[in-house]
Amino acid sequence: MSEQVIIVGGGVIGLGIGFELVRRGTPTTIFERDRAGRATSYQAAGMLAPDAEIEFEELELYDFNRESLRRWPDFAERVEAASGKSVDYRDEGTLIVADDRDAAEALGRLYDFQQEQGLNVEWLTGEEAREIEPFVAPRLSAAVYAPSDHQVDNRRLVDALRTAFRTDGGTLHEDTPVEAVVPDANTPAVRTAGGERVTGDRVVVAAGVWSRDLDGWTPDTTPPVRPVKGQMIQMRRKRPFDLQHVVRGPEAYLAPKSDGRIVMGATSEEMGFDTTVTAGGLYDLLEGGWEVVPGIRDLPVDETWAGLRPASRDHAPLLGRTSAPGLVMATGHYRHGILLTPITAEEIARLVHTGETSDWLRPFSPQRFSEAKSSTPSA
Ligand code: FAD
Ligand code: GLY
């Protein structure tokens, strides 16, 4: 059992793990280079959408996503109770809509696959979709209703987690960048940019897309994460316009939050660490959003930004022990980091606390790429 845990990175993943550890009575310190919760976790849309985002080749990840969604209501309740703050968990469901014949065909294929997998989804005509959500476009040809795909307000979530972690006894050092990890089986450590060496019983690296930038990794242990840029536009609800469900069109999604924000996203671009908001990116989003919810035309825009999704080589997360002694990894959550917060936080906390890897974590071992390489017979 770990006596003292150090976490590098105070995003939703680092804060979530920290929260679950301090609840179990494990002294935990998070080092965050800026203010906790202000990087990718702040820039997301907050959708908890395993059914809408199911990919044909990613069934193992789907089960993991689904299990995390199942744990969300309890997790939200715990975080809210510990912090006294709402995370705005909303369960109205998601409408996936098609705006022309090609999109309807693609949606039909997705729906067939969802049905084969036994998902709780319903095929709707455009008219039926408008009965559920009156502000979707009158000319929509078809829709799939996914009532189990929910959402939270990710900005409120990180704020609540930050409070909950500290209220329950965690130590949070903000404005404190970690420069290096120092592997060691018994007393792994981190070295801060200020030159201080801090040891623990376990070090958890949860620095999102920046996890690979730390000194101290070897070529074999470096987290294989890369940034995938997503541009977003935030509008304000203005009556009579209203939206209750998450609406996903072929080119854009819209997630309405209870405080009146409507978050619309997102591009998906391989641009390294560039976070420029571009005219082309905004144009694509506005056009894609307007096609499916034309009423956004009159809404005030109050923010635009670009975030960086931490993507691994196979787009599944990197969770568990690394081959660097004493170092545990929790990153690579790509498009699903908010959805995957409860299961990541609980299962990594359990691993650190008991030393045992659960069946849930096994498929997502950070060592899977080097294991695959070493088991390939040489030519
Ligand atoms: P981060 O939130 O980036 O946290 C990492 C932290 O580590 C940061 O605070 C950073 O400052 C800190 N850090 C980095 N280096 C150091 C260092 N050397 N020392 C100390 N601290 C350091 N997911 C969903 O589930 N649903 C969605 O709807 C959704 N929408 C998205 C939309 C967009 C546009 C994007 C970009 C992502 C979206 N995601 C969504 C994905 C989700 O946001 C991420 O998977 C998740 O936020 C990753 O969390 P994290 O804690 O790993 O990373
Ligand atoms: N999951 C939504 C996104 O990554 O844009």
PDB file of N, CA, C and O in Angstrom, residues 45-113:
ATOM      1  N   ALA A  45     -15.975  19.562 -24.305  1.00  0.00           N
ATOM      2  CA  ALA A  45     -17.411  19.845 -24.418  1.00  0.00           C
ATOM      3  C   ALA A  45     -18.206  19.182 -23.284  1.00  0.00           C
ATOM      4  O   ALA A  45     -19.386  19.487 -23.100  1.00  0.00           O
ATOM      5  N   GLY A  46     -17.590  18.254 -22.571  1.00  0.00           N
ATOM      6  CA  GLY A  46     -18.262  17.641 -21.420  1.00  0.00           C
ATOM      7  C   GLY A  46     -19.260  16.547 -21.763  1.00  0.00           C
ATOM      8  O   GLY A  46     -20.050  16.129 -20.921  1.00  0.00           O
ATOM      9  N   MET A  47     -19.221  16.054 -23.007  1.00  0.00           N
ATOM     10  CA  MET A  47     -20.182  14.997 -23.378  1.00  0.00           C
ATOM     11  C   MET A  47     -19.740  13.654 -22.797  1.00  0.00           C
ATOM     12  O   MET A  47     -18.552  13.335 -22.789  1.00  0.00           O
ATOM     13  N   LEU A  48     -20.716  12.892 -22.329  1.00  0.00           N
ATOM     14  CA  LEU A  48     -20.458  11.527 -21.829  1.00  0.00           C
ATOM     15  C   LEU A  48     -21.174  10.627 -22.826  1.00  0.00           C
ATOM     16  O   LEU A  48     -22.333  10.263 -22.636  1.00  0.00           O
ATOM     17  N   ALA A  49     -20.495  10.314 -23.932  1.00  0.00           N
ATOM     18  CA  ALA A  49     -21.224   9.815 -25.096  1.00  0.00           C
ATOM     19  C   ALA A  49     -20.641   8.533 -25.687  1.00  0.00           C
ATOM     20  O   ALA A  49     -20.225   8.512 -26.843  1.00  0.00           O
ATOM     21  N   PRO A  50     -20.649   7.435 -24.922  1.00  0.00           N
ATOM     22  CA  PRO A  50     -20.113   6.203 -25.516  1.00  0.00           C
ATOM     23  C   PRO A  50     -20.942   5.709 -26.689  1.00  0.00           C
ATOM     24  O   PRO A  50     -20.382   5.194 -27.661  1.00  0.00           O
ATOM     25  N   ASP A  51     -22.252   5.871 -26.645  1.00  0.00           N
ATOM     26  CA  ASP A  51     -23.085   5.309 -27.725  1.00  0.00           C
ATOM     27  C   ASP A  51     -22.932   6.108 -29.020  1.00  0.00           C
ATOM     28  O   ASP A  51     -22.794   5.539 -30.100  1.00  0.00           O
ATOM     29  N   ALA A  52     -22.929   7.442 -28.908  1.00  0.00           N
ATOM     30  CA  ALA A  52     -22.801   8.266 -30.114  1.00  0.00           C
ATOM     31  C   ALA A  52     -21.391   8.176 -30.694  1.00  0.00           C
ATOM     32  O   ALA A  52     -21.210   8.256 -31.899  1.00  0.00           O
ATOM     33  N   GLU A  53     -20.391   8.001 -29.813  1.00  0.00           N
ATOM     34  CA  GLU A  53     -19.001   8.037 -30.305  1.00  0.00           C
ATOM     35  C   GLU A  53     -18.442   6.635 -30.524  1.00  0.00           C
ATOM     36  O   GLU A  53     -17.227   6.474 -30.678  1.00  0.00           O
ATOM     37  N   ILE A  54     -19.304   5.609 -30.544  1.00  0.00           N
ATOM     38  CA  ILE A  54     -18.805   4.238 -30.737  1.00  0.00           C
ATOM     39  C   ILE A  54     -18.125   4.157 -32.112  1.00  0.00           C
ATOM     40  O   ILE A  54     -18.609   4.708 -33.098  1.00  0.00           O
ATOM     41  N   GLU A  55     -16.974   3.516 -32.152  1.00  0.00           N
ATOM     42  CA  GLU A  55     -16.244   3.357 -33.416  1.00  0.00           C
ATOM     43  C   GLU A  55     -16.244   1.875 -33.766  1.00  0.00           C
ATOM     44  O   GLU A  55     -16.107   1.021 -32.898  1.00  0.00           O
ATOM     45  N   PHE A  56     -16.337   1.592 -35.073  1.00  0.00           N
ATOM     46  CA  PHE A  56     -16.490   0.208 -35.515  1.00  0.00           C
ATOM     47  C   PHE A  56     -15.391  -0.712 -34.973  1.00  0.00           C
ATOM     48  O   PHE A  56     -15.637  -1.852 -34.660  1.00  0.00           O
ATOM     49  N   GLU A  57     -14.152  -0.182 -34.850  1.00  0.00           N
ATOM     50  CA  GLU A  57     -13.043  -1.072 -34.486  1.00  0.00           C
ATOM     51  C   GLU A  57     -12.645  -0.983 -33.009  1.00  0.00           C
ATOM     52  O   GLU A  57     -11.663  -1.564 -32.598  1.00  0.00           O
ATOM     53  N   GLU A  58     -13.422  -0.270 -32.206  1.00  0.00           N
ATOM     54  CA  GLU A  58     -12.947  -0.003 -30.833  1.00  0.00           C
ATOM     55  C   GLU A  58     -13.879  -0.576 -29.761  1.00  0.00           C
ATOM     56  O   GLU A  58     -14.279   0.114 -28.836  1.00  0.00           O
ATOM     57  N   LEU A  59     -14.213  -1.868 -29.867  1.00  0.00           N
ATOM     58  CA  LEU A  59     -15.233  -2.414 -28.960  1.00  0.00           C
ATOM     59  C   LEU A  59     -14.751  -2.541 -27.518  1.00  0.00           C
ATOM     60  O   LEU A  59     -15.524  -2.373 -26.572  1.00  0.00           O
ATOM     61  N   GLU A  60     -13.453  -2.840 -27.344  1.00  0.00           N
ATOM     62  CA  GLU A  60     -12.925  -2.938 -25.978  1.00  0.00           C
ATOM     63  C   GLU A  60     -13.021  -1.569 -25.281  1.00  0.00           C
ATOM     64  O   GLU A  60     -13.382  -1.475 -24.112  1.00  0.00           O
ATOM     65  N   LEU A  61     -12.687  -0.537 -26.044  1.00  0.00           N
ATOM     66  CA  LEU A  61     -12.772   0.815 -25.504  1.00  0.00           C
ATOM     67  C   LEU A  61     -14.234   1.180 -25.232  1.00  0.00           C
ATOM     68  O   LEU A  61     -14.550   1.834 -24.242  1.00  0.00           O
ATOM     69  N   TYR A  62     -15.134   0.715 -26.082  1.00  0.00           N
ATOM     70  CA  TYR A  62     -16.556   1.004 -25.859  1.00  0.00           C
ATOM     71  C   TYR A  62     -17.012   0.458 -24.499  1.00  0.00           C
ATOM     72  O   TYR A  62     -17.690   1.148 -23.732  1.00  0.00           O
ATOM     73  N   ASP A  63     -16.614  -0.783 -24.188  1.00  0.00           N
ATOM     74  CA  ASP A  63     -17.019  -1.373 -22.899  1.00  0.00           C
ATOM     75  C   ASP A  63     -16.483  -0.543 -21.733  1.00  0.00           C
ATOM     76  O   ASP A  63     -17.157  -0.354 -20.719  1.00  0.00           O
ATOM     77  N   PHE A  64     -15.275  -0.071 -21.883  1.00  0.00           N
ATOM     78  CA  PHE A  64     -14.637   0.745 -20.845  1.00  0.00           C
ATOM     79  C   PHE A  64     -15.392   2.076 -20.707  1.00  0.00           C
ATOM     80  O   PHE A  64     -15.714   2.523 -19.602  1.00  0.00           O
ATOM     81  N   ASN A  65     -15.679   2.693 -21.845  1.00  0.00           N
ATOM     82  CA  ASN A  65     -16.427   3.957 -21.853  1.00  0.00           C
ATOM     83  C   ASN A  65     -17.785   3.791 -21.177  1.00  0.00           C
ATOM     84  O   ASN A  65     -18.228   4.606 -20.380  1.00  0.00           O
ATOM     85  N   ARG A  66     -18.436   2.706 -21.546  1.00  0.00           N
ATOM     86  CA  ARG A  66     -19.793   2.427 -21.039  1.00  0.00           C
ATOM     87  C   ARG A  66     -19.769   2.216 -19.520  1.00  0.00           C
ATOM     88  O   ARG A  66     -20.637   2.689 -18.794  1.00  0.00           O
ATOM     89  N   GLU A  67     -18.753   1.474 -19.052  1.00  0.00           N
ATOM     90  CA  GLU A  67     -18.637   1.232 -17.610  1.00  0.00           C
ATOM     91  C   GLU A  67     -18.382   2.549 -16.873  1.00  0.00           C
ATOM     92  O   GLU A  67     -18.911   2.780 -15.792  1.00  0.00           O
ATOM     93  N   SER A  68     -17.594   3.423 -17.486  1.00  0.00           N
ATOM     94  CA  SER A  68     -17.334   4.704 -16.834  1.00  0.00           C
ATOM     95  C   SER A  68     -18.616   5.532 -16.757  1.00  0.00           C
ATOM     96  O   SER A  68     -18.895   6.171 -15.739  1.00  0.00           O
ATOM     97  N   LEU A  69     -19.398   5.500 -17.840  1.00  0.00           N
ATOM     98  CA  LEU A  69     -20.674   6.221 -17.825  1.00  0.00           C
ATOM     99  C   LEU A  69     -21.572   5.689 -16.698  1.00  0.00           C
ATOM    100  O   LEU A  69     -22.229   6.452 -15.989  1.00  0.00           O
ATOM    101  N   ARG A  70     -21.561   4.358 -16.527  1.00  0.00           N
ATOM    102  CA  ARG A  70     -22.378   3.749 -15.473  1.00  0.00           C
ATOM    103  C   ARG A  70     -21.975   4.290 -14.094  1.00  0.00           C
ATOM    104  O   ARG A  70     -22.799   4.470 -13.206  1.00  0.00           O
ATOM    105  N   ARG A  71     -20.664   4.570 -13.945  1.00  0.00           N
ATOM    106  CA  ARG A  71     -20.180   5.041 -12.637  1.00  0.00           C
ATOM    107  C   ARG A  71     -20.369   6.549 -12.439  1.00  0.00           C
ATOM    108  O   ARG A  71     -20.136   7.062 -11.344  1.00  0.00           O
ATOM    109  N   TRP A  72     -20.731   7.263 -13.525  1.00  0.00           N
ATOM    110  CA  TRP A  72     -20.760   8.720 -13.446  1.00  0.00           C
ATOM    111  C   TRP A  72     -21.706   9.291 -12.375  1.00  0.00           C
ATOM    112  O   TRP A  72     -21.314  10.178 -11.605  1.00  0.00           O
ATOM    113  N   PRO A  73     -22.964   8.812 -12.287  1.00  0.00           N
ATOM    114  CA  PRO A  73     -23.864   9.448 -11.313  1.00  0.00           C
ATOM    115  C   PRO A  73     -23.335   9.372  -9.872  1.00  0.00           C
ATOM    116  O   PRO A  73     -23.381  10.369  -9.133  1.00  0.00           O
ATOM    117  N   ASP A  74     -22.781   8.240  -9.461  1.00  0.00           N
ATOM    118  CA  ASP A  74     -22.224   8.122  -8.100  1.00  0.00           C
ATOM    119  C   ASP A  74     -21.015   9.029  -7.924  1.00  0.00           C
ATOM    120  O   ASP A  74     -20.834   9.658  -6.879  1.00  0.00           O
ATOM    121  N   PHE A  75     -20.172   9.037  -8.974  1.00  0.00           N
ATOM    122  CA  PHE A  75     -18.966   9.868  -8.912  1.00  0.00           C
ATOM    123  C   PHE A  75     -19.365  11.338  -8.752  1.00  0.00           C
ATOM    124  O   PHE A  75     -18.832  12.060  -7.906  1.00  0.00           O
ATOM    125  N   ALA A  76     -20.333  11.762  -9.570  1.00  0.00           N
ATOM    126  CA  ALA A  76     -20.782  13.164  -9.510  1.00  0.00           C
ATOM    127  C   ALA A  76     -21.307  13.488  -8.106  1.00  0.00           C
ATOM    128  O   ALA A  76     -21.003  14.550  -7.540  1.00  0.00           O
ATOM    129  N   GLU A  77     -22.046  12.556  -7.558  1.00  0.00           N
ATOM    130  CA  GLU A  77     -22.611  12.787  -6.226  1.00  0.00           C
ATOM    131  C   GLU A  77     -21.509  12.951  -5.175  1.00  0.00           C
ATOM    132  O   GLU A  77     -21.578  13.828  -4.312  1.00  0.00           O
ATOM    133  N   ARG A  78     -20.473  12.102  -5.276  1.00  0.00           N
ATOM    134  CA  ARG A  78     -19.352  12.171  -4.317  1.00  0.00           C
ATOM    135  C   ARG A  78     -18.600  13.495  -4.450  1.00  0.00           C
ATOM    136  O   ARG A  78     -18.267  14.120  -3.455  1.00  0.00           O
ATOM    137  N   VAL A  79     -18.338  13.890  -5.695  1.00  0.00           N
ATOM    138  CA  VAL A  79     -17.576  15.131  -5.905  1.00  0.00           C
ATOM    139  C   VAL A  79     -18.406  16.319  -5.416  1.00  0.00           C
ATOM    140  O   VAL A  79     -17.892  17.235  -4.754  1.00  0.00           O
ATOM    141  N   GLU A  80     -19.704  16.282  -5.714  1.00  0.00           N
ATOM    142  CA  GLU A  80     -20.569  17.399  -5.297  1.00  0.00           C
ATOM    143  C   GLU A  80     -20.673  17.457  -3.770  1.00  0.00           C
ATOM    144  O   GLU A  80     -20.625  18.528  -3.171  1.00  0.00           O
ATOM    145  N   ALA A  81     -20.764  16.282  -3.136  1.00  0.00           N
ATOM    146  CA  ALA A  81     -20.884  16.258  -1.671  1.00  0.00           C
ATOM    147  C   ALA A  81     -19.597  16.784  -1.034  1.00  0.00           C
ATOM    148  O   ALA A  81     -19.630  17.545  -0.065  1.00  0.00           O
ATOM    149  N   ALA A  82     -18.446  16.401  -1.592  1.00  0.00           N
ATOM    150  CA  ALA A  82     -17.171  16.813  -0.988  1.00  0.00           C
ATOM    151  C   ALA A  82     -16.860  18.282  -1.253  1.00  0.00           C
ATOM    152  O   ALA A  82     -16.197  18.931  -0.453  1.00  0.00           O
ATOM    153  N   SER A  83     -17.342  18.810  -2.390  1.00  0.00           N
ATOM    154  CA  SER A  83     -16.961  20.177  -2.772  1.00  0.00           C
ATOM    155  C   SER A  83     -18.044  21.199  -2.470  1.00  0.00           C
ATOM    156  O   SER A  83     -17.779  22.393  -2.410  1.00  0.00           O
ATOM    157  N   GLY A  84     -19.302  20.715  -2.355  1.00  0.00           N
ATOM    158  CA  GLY A  84     -20.420  21.657  -2.228  1.00  0.00           C
ATOM    159  C   GLY A  84     -20.697  22.380  -3.549  1.00  0.00           C
ATOM    160  O   GLY A  84     -21.354  23.418  -3.566  1.00  0.00           O
ATOM    161  N   LYS A  85     -20.190  21.837  -4.674  1.00  0.00           N
ATOM    162  CA  LYS A  85     -20.377  22.496  -5.976  1.00  0.00           C
ATOM    163  C   LYS A  85     -21.014  21.539  -6.969  1.00  0.00           C
ATOM    164  O   LYS A  85     -20.702  20.347  -6.968  1.00  0.00           O
ATOM    165  N   SER A  86     -21.863  22.090  -7.847  1.00  0.00           N
ATOM    166  CA  SER A  86     -22.527  21.254  -8.852  1.00  0.00           C
ATOM    167  C   SER A  86     -21.597  21.000 -10.030  1.00  0.00           C
ATOM    168  O   SER A  86     -20.816  21.870 -10.421  1.00  0.00           O
ATOM    169  N   VAL A  87     -21.714  19.798 -10.634  1.00  0.00           N
ATOM    170  CA  VAL A  87     -20.972  19.526 -11.880  1.00  0.00           C
ATOM    171  C   VAL A  87     -21.930  19.534 -13.074  1.00  0.00           C
ATOM    172  O   VAL A  87     -21.540  19.227 -14.183  1.00  0.00           O
ATOM    173  N   ASP A  88     -23.186  19.853 -12.837  1.00  0.00           N
ATOM    174  CA  ASP A  88     -24.205  19.972 -13.890  1.00  0.00           C
ATOM    175  C   ASP A  88     -24.332  18.691 -14.723  1.00  0.00           C
ATOM    176  O   ASP A  88     -24.247  18.727 -15.945  1.00  0.00           O
ATOM    177  N   TYR A  89     -24.546  17.578 -14.015  1.00  0.00           N
ATOM    178  CA  TYR A  89     -24.785  16.308 -14.722  1.00  0.00           C
ATOM    179  C   TYR A  89     -26.174  16.380 -15.361  1.00  0.00           C
ATOM    180  O   TYR A  89     -27.164  16.620 -14.687  1.00  0.00           O
ATOM    181  N   ARG A  90     -26.240  16.173 -16.670  1.00  0.00           N
ATOM    182  CA  ARG A  90     -27.531  16.273 -17.372  1.00  0.00           C
ATOM    183  C   ARG A  90     -27.796  14.988 -18.144  1.00  0.00           C
ATOM    184  O   ARG A  90     -26.934  14.492 -18.849  1.00  0.00           O
ATOM    185  N   ASP A  91     -29.036  14.497 -18.022  1.00  0.00           N
ATOM    186  CA  ASP A  91     -29.332  13.173 -18.590  1.00  0.00           C
ATOM    187  C   ASP A  91     -30.432  13.209 -19.660  1.00  0.00           C
ATOM    188  O   ASP A  91     -31.149  12.238 -19.860  1.00  0.00           O
ATOM    189  N   GLU A  92     -30.551  14.338 -20.363  1.00  0.00           N
ATOM    190  CA  GLU A  92     -31.594  14.420 -21.404  1.00  0.00           C
ATOM    191  C   GLU A  92     -31.311  13.514 -22.600  1.00  0.00           C
ATOM    192  O   GLU A  92     -32.219  13.176 -23.354  1.00  0.00           O
ATOM    193  N   GLY A  93     -30.036  13.155 -22.805  1.00  0.00           N
ATOM    194  CA  GLY A  93     -29.704  12.296 -23.936  1.00  0.00           C
ATOM    195  C   GLY A  93     -29.183  13.083 -25.122  1.00  0.00           C
ATOM    196  O   GLY A  93     -29.118  14.320 -25.097  1.00  0.00           O
ATOM    197  N   THR A  94     -28.826  12.349 -26.159  1.00  0.00           N
ATOM    198  CA  THR A  94     -28.159  12.926 -27.326  1.00  0.00           C
ATOM    199  C   THR A  94     -28.930  12.583 -28.588  1.00  0.00           C
ATOM    200  O   THR A  94     -29.392  11.455 -28.746  1.00  0.00           O
ATOM    201  N   LEU A  95     -29.032  13.561 -29.481  1.00  0.00           N
ATOM    202  CA  LEU A  95     -29.628  13.324 -30.810  1.00  0.00           C
ATOM    203  C   LEU A  95     -28.513  13.367 -31.840  1.00  0.00           C
ATOM    204  O   LEU A  95     -27.797  14.376 -31.935  1.00  0.00           O
ATOM    205  N   ILE A  96     -28.376  12.287 -32.603  1.00  0.00           N
ATOM    206  CA  ILE A  96     -27.392  12.277 -33.691  1.00  0.00           C
ATOM    207  C   ILE A  96     -28.207  12.479 -34.964  1.00  0.00           C
ATOM    208  O   ILE A  96     -29.111  11.680 -35.244  1.00  0.00           O
ATOM    209  N   VAL A  97     -27.920  13.533 -35.704  1.00  0.00           N
ATOM    210  CA  VAL A  97     -28.823  13.887 -36.800  1.00  0.00           C
ATOM    211  C   VAL A  97     -28.114  13.852 -38.144  1.00  0.00           C
ATOM    212  O   VAL A  97     -26.895  14.039 -38.238  1.00  0.00           O
ATOM    213  N   ALA A  98     -28.917  13.614 -39.209  1.00  0.00           N
ATOM    214  CA  ALA A  98     -28.391  13.590 -40.580  1.00  0.00           C
ATOM    215  C   ALA A  98     -29.082  14.690 -41.359  1.00  0.00           C
ATOM    216  O   ALA A  98     -30.300  14.834 -41.299  1.00  0.00           O
ATOM    217  N   ASP A  99     -28.293  15.482 -42.115  1.00  0.00           N
ATOM    218  CA  ASP A  99     -28.884  16.628 -42.794  1.00  0.00           C
ATOM    219  C   ASP A  99     -28.995  16.438 -44.308  1.00  0.00           C
ATOM    220  O   ASP A  99     -29.460  17.324 -45.005  1.00  0.00           O
ATOM    221  N   ASP A 100     -28.522  15.297 -44.840  1.00  0.00           N
ATOM    222  CA  ASP A 100     -28.766  15.024 -46.266  1.00  0.00           C
ATOM    223  C   ASP A 100     -28.741  13.507 -46.485  1.00  0.00           C
ATOM    224  O   ASP A 100     -28.589  12.741 -45.534  1.00  0.00           O
ATOM    225  N   ARG A 101     -28.869  13.098 -47.772  1.00  0.00           N
ATOM    226  CA  ARG A 101     -29.003  11.659 -48.037  1.00  0.00           C
ATOM    227  C   ARG A 101     -27.750  10.874 -47.676  1.00  0.00           C
ATOM    228  O   ARG A 101     -27.823   9.808 -47.075  1.00  0.00           O
ATOM    229  N   ASP A 102     -26.578  11.435 -47.998  1.00  0.00           N
ATOM    230  CA  ASP A 102     -25.325  10.748 -47.668  1.00  0.00           C
ATOM    231  C   ASP A 102     -25.195  10.584 -46.156  1.00  0.00           C
ATOM    232  O   ASP A 102     -24.823   9.520 -45.651  1.00  0.00           O
ATOM    233  N   ALA A 103     -25.508  11.665 -45.449  1.00  0.00           N
ATOM    234  CA  ALA A 103     -25.388  11.613 -43.984  1.00  0.00           C
ATOM    235  C   ALA A 103     -26.394  10.614 -43.410  1.00  0.00           C
ATOM    236  O   ALA A 103     -26.092   9.895 -42.445  1.00  0.00           O
ATOM    237  N   ALA A 104     -27.584  10.537 -44.029  1.00  0.00           N
ATOM    238  CA  ALA A 104     -28.598   9.591 -43.536  1.00  0.00           C
ATOM    239  C   ALA A 104     -28.119   8.150 -43.752  1.00  0.00           C
ATOM    240  O   ALA A 104     -28.347   7.270 -42.910  1.00  0.00           O
ATOM    241  N   GLU A 105     -27.438   7.918 -44.879  1.00  0.00           N
ATOM    242  CA  GLU A 105     -26.911   6.565 -45.131  1.00  0.00           C
ATOM    243  C   GLU A 105     -25.846   6.202 -44.106  1.00  0.00           C
ATOM    244  O   GLU A 105     -25.821   5.095 -43.561  1.00  0.00           O
ATOM    245  N   ALA A 106     -24.950   7.157 -43.853  1.00  0.00           N
ATOM    246  CA  ALA A 106     -23.883   6.915 -42.861  1.00  0.00           C
ATOM    247  C   ALA A 106     -24.508   6.680 -41.482  1.00  0.00           C
ATOM    248  O   ALA A 106     -24.085   5.792 -40.728  1.00  0.00           O
ATOM    249  N   LEU A 107     -25.528   7.470 -41.180  1.00  0.00           N
ATOM    250  CA  LEU A 107     -26.196   7.312 -39.882  1.00  0.00           C
ATOM    251  C   LEU A 107     -26.877   5.944 -39.795  1.00  0.00           C
ATOM    252  O   LEU A 107     -26.866   5.291 -38.753  1.00  0.00           O
ATOM    253  N   GLY A 108     -27.446   5.508 -40.930  1.00  0.00           N
ATOM    254  CA  GLY A 108     -28.089   4.185 -40.972  1.00  0.00           C
ATOM    255  C   GLY A 108     -27.081   3.078 -40.653  1.00  0.00           C
ATOM    256  O   GLY A 108     -27.380   2.137 -39.917  1.00  0.00           O
ATOM    257  N   ARG A 109     -25.857   3.201 -41.204  1.00  0.00           N
ATOM    258  CA  ARG A 109     -24.819   2.194 -40.936  1.00  0.00           C
ATOM    259  C   ARG A 109     -24.437   2.217 -39.460  1.00  0.00           C
ATOM    260  O   ARG A 109     -24.280   1.179 -38.825  1.00  0.00           O
ATOM    261  N   LEU A 110     -24.308   3.423 -38.908  1.00  0.00           N
ATOM    262  CA  LEU A 110     -23.975   3.532 -37.484  1.00  0.00           C
ATOM    263  C   LEU A 110     -25.081   2.905 -36.635  1.00  0.00           C
ATOM    264  O   LEU A 110     -24.823   2.137 -35.707  1.00  0.00           O
ATOM    265  N   TYR A 111     -26.320   3.197 -37.005  1.00  0.00           N
ATOM    266  CA  TYR A 111     -27.460   2.680 -36.248  1.00  0.00           C
ATOM    267  C   TYR A 111     -27.492   1.142 -36.290  1.00  0.00           C
ATOM    268  O   TYR A 111     -27.710   0.485 -35.265  1.00  0.00           O
ATOM    269  N   ASP A 112     -27.246   0.555 -37.492  1.00  0.00           N
ATOM    270  CA  ASP A 112     -27.225  -0.914 -37.605  1.00  0.00           C
ATOM    271  C   ASP A 112     -26.168  -1.492 -36.670  1.00  0.00           C
ATOM    272  O   ASP A 112     -26.400  -2.484 -35.975  1.00  0.00           O
ATOM    273  N   PHE A 113     -24.993  -0.850 -36.670  1.00  0.00           N
ATOM    274  CA  PHE A 113     -23.906  -1.326 -35.818  1.00  0.00           C
ATOM    275  C   PHE A 113     -24.288  -1.178 -34.338  1.00  0.00           C
ATOM    276  O   PHE A 113     -24.077  -2.087 -33.524  1.00  0.00           O
TER     277      PHE A 113
END
